Short mmCIF file of C-alpha atoms in Angstrom, two decimals:
data_model
loop_
_atom_site.label_atom_id
_atom_site.label_comp_id
_atom_site.label_asym_id
_atom_site.label_seq_id
_atom_site.Cartn_x
_atom_site.Cartn_y
_atom_site.Cartn_z
CA MET A 1 -0.06 -0.04 -0.05
CA LEU A 2 2.88 2.39 0.78
CA SER A 3 4.41 1.62 -2.63
CA LEU A 4 1.10 2.55 -4.32
CA ARG A 5 0.86 5.86 -2.36
CA LEU A 6 4.46 6.74 -3.23
CA ALA A 7 3.68 5.97 -6.89
CA ARG A 8 0.67 8.34 -6.80
CA GLY A 9 2.76 11.24 -5.52
CA ALA A 10 5.80 10.56 -7.64
CA HIS A 11 7.30 12.90 -10.26
CA PRO A 12 6.05 12.33 -13.83
CA LEU A 13 9.53 11.32 -14.97
CA VAL A 14 9.57 8.60 -12.31
CA LEU A 15 6.15 7.34 -13.39
CA VAL A 16 7.36 7.26 -17.05
CA ARG A 17 10.35 5.03 -16.02
CA ARG A 18 8.12 2.64 -14.25
CA LEU A 19 5.76 2.49 -17.25
CA LEU A 20 8.86 1.74 -19.39
CA VAL A 21 9.82 -1.12 -17.00
CA ALA A 22 6.19 -2.42 -17.30
CA ALA A 23 6.29 -2.26 -21.09
CA ALA A 24 9.60 -4.03 -21.18
CA ALA A 25 8.25 -6.69 -18.81
CA ALA A 26 5.23 -7.08 -21.17
CA GLY A 27 7.61 -7.72 -24.03
CA VAL A 28 9.51 -10.47 -22.20
CA GLY A 29 6.24 -12.05 -20.89
CA PHE A 30 4.99 -12.18 -24.58
CA LEU A 31 8.15 -13.90 -25.74
CA LEU A 32 7.93 -16.43 -22.85
CA LEU A 33 4.26 -17.11 -23.69
CA CYS A 34 5.13 -17.60 -27.40
CA THR A 35 7.83 -20.08 -26.47
CA LEU A 36 5.36 -21.93 -24.32
CA GLY A 37 2.74 -22.01 -27.01
CA HIS A 38 5.28 -23.36 -29.52
CA ALA A 39 6.28 -26.06 -27.08
CA VAL A 40 2.64 -27.10 -26.54
CA ALA A 41 1.84 -27.16 -30.28
CA HIS A 42 4.94 -29.07 -31.23
CA PRO A 43 5.64 -31.62 -28.51
CA LYS A 44 8.08 -33.59 -30.74
CA GLU A 45 10.35 -30.62 -31.03
CA ALA A 46 11.41 -30.46 -27.34
CA GLU A 47 15.00 -29.59 -28.13
CA GLY A 48 14.03 -26.70 -30.33
CA SER A 49 11.60 -25.33 -27.63
CA VAL A 50 14.40 -25.55 -25.03
CA VAL A 51 16.72 -23.47 -27.34
CA ARG A 52 13.94 -20.93 -27.77
CA LEU A 53 13.52 -20.71 -24.01
CA LEU A 54 17.27 -20.20 -23.62
CA TRP A 55 17.41 -17.35 -26.11
CA CYS A 56 14.67 -15.66 -23.99
CA VAL A 57 17.30 -15.39 -21.15
CA VAL A 58 18.95 -12.52 -22.91
CA PRO A 59 15.99 -10.13 -23.11
CA LEU A 60 14.97 -11.29 -19.54
CA ALA A 61 18.41 -10.25 -18.18
CA ALA A 62 18.29 -6.95 -20.06
CA VAL A 63 14.88 -6.15 -18.49
CA VAL A 64 16.07 -7.12 -15.05
CA GLN A 65 19.03 -4.82 -15.37
CA PHE A 66 16.77 -2.02 -16.61
CA ALA A 67 14.37 -2.55 -13.67
CA VAL A 68 17.31 -2.42 -11.15
CA ALA A 69 18.62 0.81 -12.77
CA VAL A 70 15.16 2.45 -12.44
CA ALA A 71 14.79 1.30 -8.86
CA ARG A 72 18.20 2.79 -7.94
CA THR A 73 17.12 6.16 -9.25
CA ASP A 74 13.64 6.09 -7.60
CA PRO A 75 13.50 9.14 -5.13
CA ALA A 76 11.19 7.05 -2.85
CA ILE A 77 14.15 4.88 -1.69
CA ARG A 78 16.43 7.81 -0.86
CA LEU A 79 17.43 7.90 2.73
CA ARG A 80 15.70 10.73 4.51
CA GLU A 81 16.10 11.99 8.11
CA GLY A 82 13.42 10.71 10.45
CA LEU A 83 12.43 7.62 8.47
CA ASP A 84 14.20 5.36 10.83
CA ALA A 85 11.77 6.51 13.56
CA VAL A 86 8.82 5.06 11.57
CA GLY A 87 10.55 1.84 10.73
CA LEU A 88 11.79 2.77 7.26
CA GLY A 89 15.58 2.31 7.53
CA PRO A 90 17.91 1.23 4.76
CA VAL A 91 16.70 -2.44 4.80
CA ALA A 92 13.06 -1.48 4.70
CA LEU A 93 13.66 0.97 1.77
CA SER A 94 15.50 -1.62 -0.29
CA LEU A 95 12.59 -4.00 0.27
CA LEU A 96 10.17 -1.24 -0.75
CA ALA A 97 12.13 -0.82 -3.91
CA ALA A 98 11.91 -4.57 -4.59
CA VAL A 99 8.14 -4.52 -4.04
CA SER A 100 7.69 -1.54 -6.39
CA THR A 101 9.69 -3.27 -9.07
CA ALA A 102 7.81 -6.47 -8.64
CA LEU A 103 4.50 -4.59 -9.07
CA SER A 104 5.69 -2.84 -12.24
CA CYS A 105 6.88 -6.11 -13.69
CA GLY A 106 3.70 -7.87 -12.59
CA VAL A 107 1.54 -5.31 -14.37
CA GLY A 108 3.63 -5.84 -17.50
CA SER A 109 3.28 -9.58 -17.25
CA CYS A 110 -0.50 -9.27 -16.92
CA ALA A 111 -0.69 -6.96 -20.00
CA ALA A 112 1.45 -9.47 -21.91
CA LEU A 113 -1.02 -12.27 -21.04
CA LEU A 114 -4.06 -10.20 -22.13
CA ILE A 115 -2.37 -9.24 -25.41
CA TYR A 116 -1.22 -12.79 -26.07
CA LEU A 117 -4.69 -14.27 -25.42
CA GLU A 118 -6.34 -11.52 -27.62
CA LEU A 119 -4.03 -12.21 -30.60
CA ARG A 120 -4.62 -15.92 -30.19
CA GLY A 121 -8.33 -15.35 -30.44
CA ASN A 122 -9.25 -16.37 -26.88
CA LEU A 123 -10.75 -13.21 -25.52
CA HIS A 124 -12.58 -11.51 -28.52
CA LEU A 125 -12.26 -8.01 -27.05
CA THR A 126 -11.00 -6.02 -30.09
CA SER A 127 -10.88 -6.23 -33.81
CA LEU A 128 -7.31 -7.73 -33.57
CA SER A 129 -8.70 -10.84 -31.92
CA GLY A 130 -7.28 -13.95 -33.62
CA SER A 131 -5.09 -11.94 -36.03
CA ALA A 132 -2.01 -13.96 -35.10
CA THR A 133 -3.53 -17.43 -34.40
CA LYS A 134 -1.29 -19.24 -36.74
CA LEU A 135 1.91 -17.48 -35.53
CA LEU A 136 1.05 -18.05 -31.89
CA ASP A 137 -0.29 -21.65 -32.30
CA GLY A 138 -3.72 -20.64 -31.17
CA GLY A 139 -5.28 -24.03 -31.88
CA GLU A 140 -3.75 -25.66 -28.73
CA PRO A 141 -4.83 -25.08 -25.10
CA LEU A 142 -2.41 -23.61 -22.65
CA PRO A 143 -1.24 -25.16 -19.45
CA TRP A 144 -2.14 -22.47 -16.96
CA ALA A 145 0.30 -23.72 -14.31
CA ALA A 146 3.20 -23.24 -16.81
CA VAL A 147 1.70 -19.78 -17.88
CA LEU A 148 1.74 -18.51 -14.28
CA THR A 149 5.16 -19.92 -13.61
CA LEU A 150 6.68 -18.18 -16.65
CA LEU A 151 4.92 -14.86 -16.01
CA SER A 152 5.99 -14.82 -12.38
CA LEU A 153 9.60 -15.38 -13.31
CA LEU A 154 10.44 -11.83 -14.28
CA PRO A 155 8.80 -10.11 -11.18
CA VAL A 156 10.50 -12.55 -8.78
CA LEU A 157 13.98 -12.02 -10.45
CA ALA A 158 13.69 -8.34 -10.71
CA ALA A 159 12.59 -8.02 -7.04
CA ALA A 160 15.41 -10.31 -5.88
CA ALA A 161 17.98 -8.36 -7.88
CA CYS A 162 16.70 -5.02 -6.45
CA ALA A 163 16.86 -6.42 -2.93
CA VAL A 164 20.45 -7.55 -3.45
CA MET A 165 21.80 -4.56 -5.36
CA LEU A 166 20.19 -1.95 -3.19
CA ARG A 167 20.88 -3.56 0.22
CA PRO A 168 22.50 -1.49 2.86
CA GLY A 169 26.22 -0.92 2.00
CA GLU A 170 25.66 -1.36 -1.76
CA GLN A 171 23.76 1.90 -2.43
CA ALA A 172 25.98 4.68 -3.92
CA PRO A 173 26.14 7.94 -1.80
CA GLU A 174 23.72 10.70 -2.74
CA GLY A 175 26.54 13.26 -3.32
CA PRO A 176 29.85 14.33 -2.17
CA GLY A 177 30.02 15.41 1.50
CA PRO A 178 32.51 17.52 3.26
CA ASP A 179 34.89 14.57 3.95
CA ASP A 180 34.60 12.93 0.48
CA ALA A 181 37.74 14.65 -0.78
CA SER A 182 39.93 12.67 1.70
CA PRO A 183 42.34 10.36 -0.24
CA ALA A 184 41.84 7.70 2.40
CA VAL A 185 38.16 7.53 1.54
CA LYS A 186 38.57 7.71 -2.23
CA ALA A 187 41.36 5.27 -2.75
CA PRO A 188 39.41 2.03 -2.08
CA GLU A 189 36.56 3.12 -4.35
CA ALA A 190 39.05 3.96 -7.15
CA LYS A 191 40.67 0.62 -6.75
CA ARG A 192 37.36 -1.20 -6.99
CA THR A 193 36.57 0.83 -10.10
CA TYR A 194 39.38 -0.26 -12.35
CA SER A 195 40.32 -3.61 -10.79
CA GLY A 196 37.92 -5.35 -13.21
CA LEU A 197 39.58 -4.03 -16.37
CA PRO A 198 42.30 -6.76 -16.52
CA TRP A 199 39.77 -9.44 -15.85
CA GLY A 200 37.46 -8.02 -18.59
CA VAL A 201 40.35 -7.91 -21.10
CA ALA A 202 41.28 -11.49 -20.15
CA VAL A 203 37.72 -12.72 -20.60
CA ILE A 204 37.32 -11.03 -23.96
CA ALA A 205 40.63 -12.51 -25.22
CA THR A 206 39.52 -15.93 -23.91
CA GLY A 207 36.22 -15.74 -25.70
CA LEU A 208 37.81 -14.72 -29.02
CA ALA A 209 40.43 -17.50 -28.64
CA LEU A 210 37.60 -20.02 -27.91
CA GLU A 211 35.80 -18.96 -31.03
CA SER A 212 38.90 -19.31 -33.12
CA TYR A 213 39.73 -22.74 -31.69
CA ALA A 214 36.10 -23.98 -32.26
CA SER A 215 36.07 -22.67 -35.80
CA ASN A 216 39.42 -24.34 -36.74
CA GLY A 217 38.71 -27.65 -35.15
CA SER A 218 36.72 -30.50 -36.61
CA ALA A 219 33.02 -29.81 -37.18
CA PRO A 220 30.79 -31.21 -34.38
CA PRO A 221 27.87 -33.50 -35.36
CA ALA A 222 24.61 -31.92 -36.53
CA GLU A 223 22.77 -32.87 -33.34
CA ALA A 224 25.34 -30.95 -31.27
CA LEU A 225 24.84 -27.64 -33.19
CA LEU A 226 22.85 -24.85 -31.64
CA ASN A 227 20.15 -23.33 -33.86
CA LEU A 228 20.60 -19.63 -34.76
CA PRO A 229 17.54 -17.51 -35.62
CA GLY A 230 16.87 -17.28 -39.32
CA ARG A 231 19.64 -19.71 -40.38
CA ALA A 232 19.25 -23.31 -41.58
CA ASP A 233 22.71 -24.20 -40.33
CA GLY A 234 23.59 -24.07 -36.61
CA ALA A 235 26.69 -23.01 -34.64
CA SER A 236 28.87 -25.09 -32.47
CA PRO A 237 28.57 -24.50 -28.68
CA GLY A 238 32.19 -23.29 -28.63
CA LEU A 239 31.45 -20.48 -31.09
CA VAL A 240 28.36 -19.27 -29.10
CA GLY A 241 30.16 -19.71 -25.75
CA GLY A 242 33.19 -17.73 -27.04
CA TRP A 243 30.89 -14.92 -28.22
CA LEU A 244 29.15 -14.88 -24.82
CA LEU A 245 32.44 -14.74 -23.04
CA ALA A 246 33.53 -11.77 -25.07
CA CYS A 247 30.26 -10.01 -24.24
CA LEU A 248 30.83 -10.82 -20.53
CA GLY A 249 34.28 -9.39 -20.71
CA PHE A 250 32.96 -6.20 -22.11
CA CYS A 251 30.61 -5.95 -19.10
CA LEU A 252 33.47 -6.47 -16.69
CA ALA A 253 35.83 -4.05 -18.35
CA GLY A 254 33.09 -1.23 -18.55
CA PRO A 255 33.85 0.46 -15.20
CA GLY A 256 37.63 0.34 -15.75
CA LEU A 257 37.35 1.78 -19.22
CA THR A 258 35.28 4.55 -18.00
CA HIS A 259 37.70 5.34 -15.18
CA TRP A 260 40.68 5.37 -17.45
CA CYS A 261 38.90 7.60 -19.91
CA GLY A 262 38.73 10.09 -16.96
CA VAL A 263 42.38 9.52 -16.17
CA LEU A 264 43.45 10.22 -19.72
CA LEU A 265 41.42 13.47 -19.69
CA SER A 266 43.27 14.59 -16.54
CA VAL A 267 46.87 13.85 -17.70
CA GLY A 268 49.38 16.54 -18.43
CA ARG A 269 48.35 20.16 -17.68
CA PRO A 270 44.58 20.03 -18.15
CA GLY A 271 42.49 23.21 -18.32
CA PRO A 272 39.38 23.68 -16.22
CA VAL A 273 37.19 21.87 -18.71
CA ARG A 274 39.41 18.75 -19.15
CA LEU A 275 40.14 18.58 -15.44
CA LEU A 276 36.44 18.71 -14.49
CA ALA A 277 35.39 16.23 -17.10
CA GLY A 278 38.16 13.80 -16.09
CA ARG A 279 37.38 13.98 -12.35
CA ILE A 280 33.60 13.49 -12.94
CA LEU A 281 34.25 10.44 -15.22
CA GLN A 282 36.47 8.84 -12.53
CA ASP A 283 33.81 9.50 -9.90
CA ALA A 284 30.96 8.17 -12.05
CA ALA A 285 32.80 5.14 -13.30
CA PRO A 286 31.16 2.75 -10.63
CA ARG A 287 27.68 3.77 -11.68
CA LEU A 288 28.05 4.48 -15.38
CA GLY A 289 30.75 1.98 -16.44
CA ARG A 290 28.77 -1.23 -16.02
CA PRO A 291 25.72 -0.12 -18.12
CA LEU A 292 28.09 1.31 -20.77
CA GLY A 293 29.92 -2.01 -20.92
CA VAL A 294 26.63 -3.90 -21.39
CA LEU A 295 25.55 -1.44 -24.14
CA CYS A 296 28.91 -1.92 -25.95
CA ALA A 297 28.56 -5.73 -25.58
CA VAL A 298 25.06 -5.61 -27.16
CA ALA A 299 26.31 -3.23 -29.91
CA SER A 300 29.03 -5.73 -30.76
CA GLY A 301 26.43 -8.40 -30.88
CA ALA A 302 24.47 -6.24 -33.29
CA LEU A 303 27.56 -5.98 -35.50
CA VAL A 304 27.82 -9.82 -35.44
CA ALA A 305 24.13 -9.95 -36.46
CA VAL A 306 24.80 -7.57 -39.40
CA GLU A 307 27.59 -9.84 -40.58
CA LEU A 308 25.52 -12.96 -40.29
CA TYR A 309 22.32 -11.63 -41.79
CA GLY A 310 23.63 -8.73 -43.97
CA ALA A 311 23.03 -10.60 -47.27
CA ALA A 312 19.45 -11.62 -46.19
CA TRP A 313 18.57 -7.98 -45.62
CA GLU A 314 19.05 -7.08 -49.27
CA PRO A 315 15.85 -6.46 -51.28
CA SER A 316 16.28 -9.79 -53.17
CA GLY A 317 16.84 -11.75 -50.04
CA ALA A 318 14.36 -13.46 -47.74
CA ARG A 319 13.59 -12.28 -44.27
CA PRO A 320 16.49 -13.29 -42.04
CA PHE A 321 14.25 -14.03 -39.04
CA GLY A 322 10.59 -13.84 -37.90
CA PRO A 323 8.86 -11.06 -35.91
CA LEU A 324 9.46 -12.67 -32.56
CA THR A 325 13.19 -12.72 -32.97
CA GLY A 326 13.07 -9.09 -34.09
CA LEU A 327 10.91 -8.25 -31.00
CA GLY A 328 13.51 -9.84 -28.72
CA ALA A 329 16.42 -8.01 -30.37
CA ALA A 330 14.70 -4.64 -30.25
CA LEU A 331 13.72 -5.23 -26.60
CA VAL A 332 17.35 -6.02 -25.62
CA MET A 333 18.75 -3.03 -27.50
CA ALA A 334 16.04 -0.65 -26.03
CA CYS A 335 16.55 -1.88 -22.43
CA VAL A 336 20.33 -1.58 -22.44
CA THR A 337 20.18 1.85 -23.97
CA ALA A 338 17.61 2.99 -21.52
CA THR A 339 19.68 1.56 -18.68
CA ALA A 340 22.74 3.55 -19.80
CA LEU A 341 20.70 6.68 -20.09
CA THR A 342 19.16 6.15 -16.71
CA ALA A 343 22.65 5.53 -15.15
CA ALA A 344 23.84 8.79 -16.72
CA LEU A 345 20.82 10.66 -15.34
CA ASP A 346 21.49 9.13 -11.96
CA THR A 347 25.10 10.31 -11.94
CA ARG A 348 23.94 13.83 -12.90
CA GLN A 349 21.36 13.92 -10.06
CA SER A 350 24.13 12.74 -7.63
CA ARG A 351 26.20 15.79 -8.65
CA ALA A 352 23.35 18.27 -8.37
CA ASP A 353 24.65 19.72 -5.07
CA THR A 354 28.21 19.96 -6.41
CA ALA A 355 26.99 21.70 -9.61
CA ALA A 356 24.92 24.18 -7.62
CA THR A 357 27.91 24.99 -5.46
CA LEU A 358 30.10 25.60 -8.41
CA LEU A 359 27.52 27.93 -9.92
CA ARG A 360 27.31 29.87 -6.66
CA LEU A 361 31.10 30.23 -6.69
CA GLY A 362 30.82 32.01 -10.10
CA ILE A 363 31.63 29.11 -12.45
CA PRO A 364 29.79 29.70 -15.71
CA ALA A 365 27.22 27.16 -16.77
CA SER A 366 28.86 27.00 -20.22
CA LEU A 367 31.90 25.38 -18.50
CA LEU A 368 29.71 22.57 -17.10
CA ARG A 369 28.12 22.03 -20.48
CA SER A 370 31.47 21.97 -22.15
CA ALA A 371 32.76 19.43 -19.63
CA ALA A 372 29.69 17.20 -20.34
CA ALA A 373 30.48 17.37 -24.00
CA VAL A 374 34.11 16.41 -23.46
CA ARG A 375 33.08 13.45 -21.32
CA THR A 376 30.71 12.16 -24.01
CA CYS A 377 33.30 12.64 -26.76
CA ALA A 378 35.90 10.79 -24.75
CA LEU A 379 33.71 7.85 -24.05
CA VAL A 380 32.57 7.62 -27.63
CA ALA A 381 36.25 7.78 -28.84
CA VAL A 382 37.32 4.98 -26.67
CA MET A 383 34.21 2.69 -26.56
CA ALA A 384 33.12 2.84 -30.20
CA PRO A 385 36.38 1.54 -31.75
CA LEU A 386 36.68 -1.22 -29.12
CA THR A 387 33.12 -2.31 -29.82
CA TRP A 388 33.78 -2.39 -33.53
CA VAL A 389 37.02 -4.39 -33.16
CA VAL A 390 35.54 -6.93 -30.82
CA GLY A 391 32.38 -7.27 -32.94
CA GLU A 392 34.43 -7.86 -36.14
CA LEU A 393 36.73 -10.35 -34.45
CA ALA A 394 33.73 -12.27 -32.93
CA ALA A 395 32.04 -12.32 -36.39
CA MET A 396 34.90 -13.78 -38.24
CA PRO A 397 34.53 -17.40 -37.04
CA LEU A 398 30.76 -17.24 -37.34
CA THR A 399 30.76 -16.21 -40.94
CA ARG A 400 33.16 -18.89 -42.22
#
């Protein structure tokens, strides 16, 4: 009830974020229901149904990450003076964020069920009823126990992720305090920021090496190949596993890359703009680096998809994949992009007091805008070439 009351009095931007989480949850729920419908209509293709369900893990993880990012920026979970007196301490606030996230995802799952049943022709509420009966295998009844299990998967996972990521001791501070400039306080945070960069580089190299080894070895039997959307031939588990390892390495290296972008901006004799941009990037690396790493990993995957299906997208070629695969890809790209933008907005809000102090001291607002532009250009200049190189190297074994 408290979560609903907070939602009623929330800022419109907060409500928009929650609606976006509900819409993303509806997309994942729709994909899961489509996978269940295919499994029920084709009981002899159990292996293919399992592969379809495994591919749904990618958009599911993207939506969970987006839901956690939105919960982290929710003003309702910010620590306020006097809340401990009414029993709303850090633990209770993290649980409140988990409940709010579960409600948003639950609303999206219910909407997915209604849309799915309407397109199958089970409800007859609109003129679109039964318009996708063949695509969604509407001639077979659904096992409702499996339907409820799949639809409850996302709310449970998102709520658990919020409870873990926002637990006391894991939340980022609201803003710099009077003692935050102490080197004894900042040194451990900086070490945690870039300590994952060597591991990320090692995992990327391991994934690319695994892909190269799997492509140069003997071809596995046909029953051991993993089906790729829109392709008659499959890929060996080594190729897919190497590509996933490369994506995981990008996620691990994201905070370190963001931190070192700030370090490079601050080297030498930087002016006020470069110095401010570099220090802000170093400070924002824990929050901003991981979403940027995930975005770069998904972008490299998009480059791999362009290499695999580029010929099929020509006017004379057939469609490379169906609408459900396109929905899943669009959902993943939209969620990781929205997560990165939400993290960037969160870091900006955390610096609101510092920016206000600088303006009161007479710093022109144009200097702050210039620092923001320099930060953006530095991140693009570092992340874009790395994304292209990793994507091209990962696509080479898959296109042989």
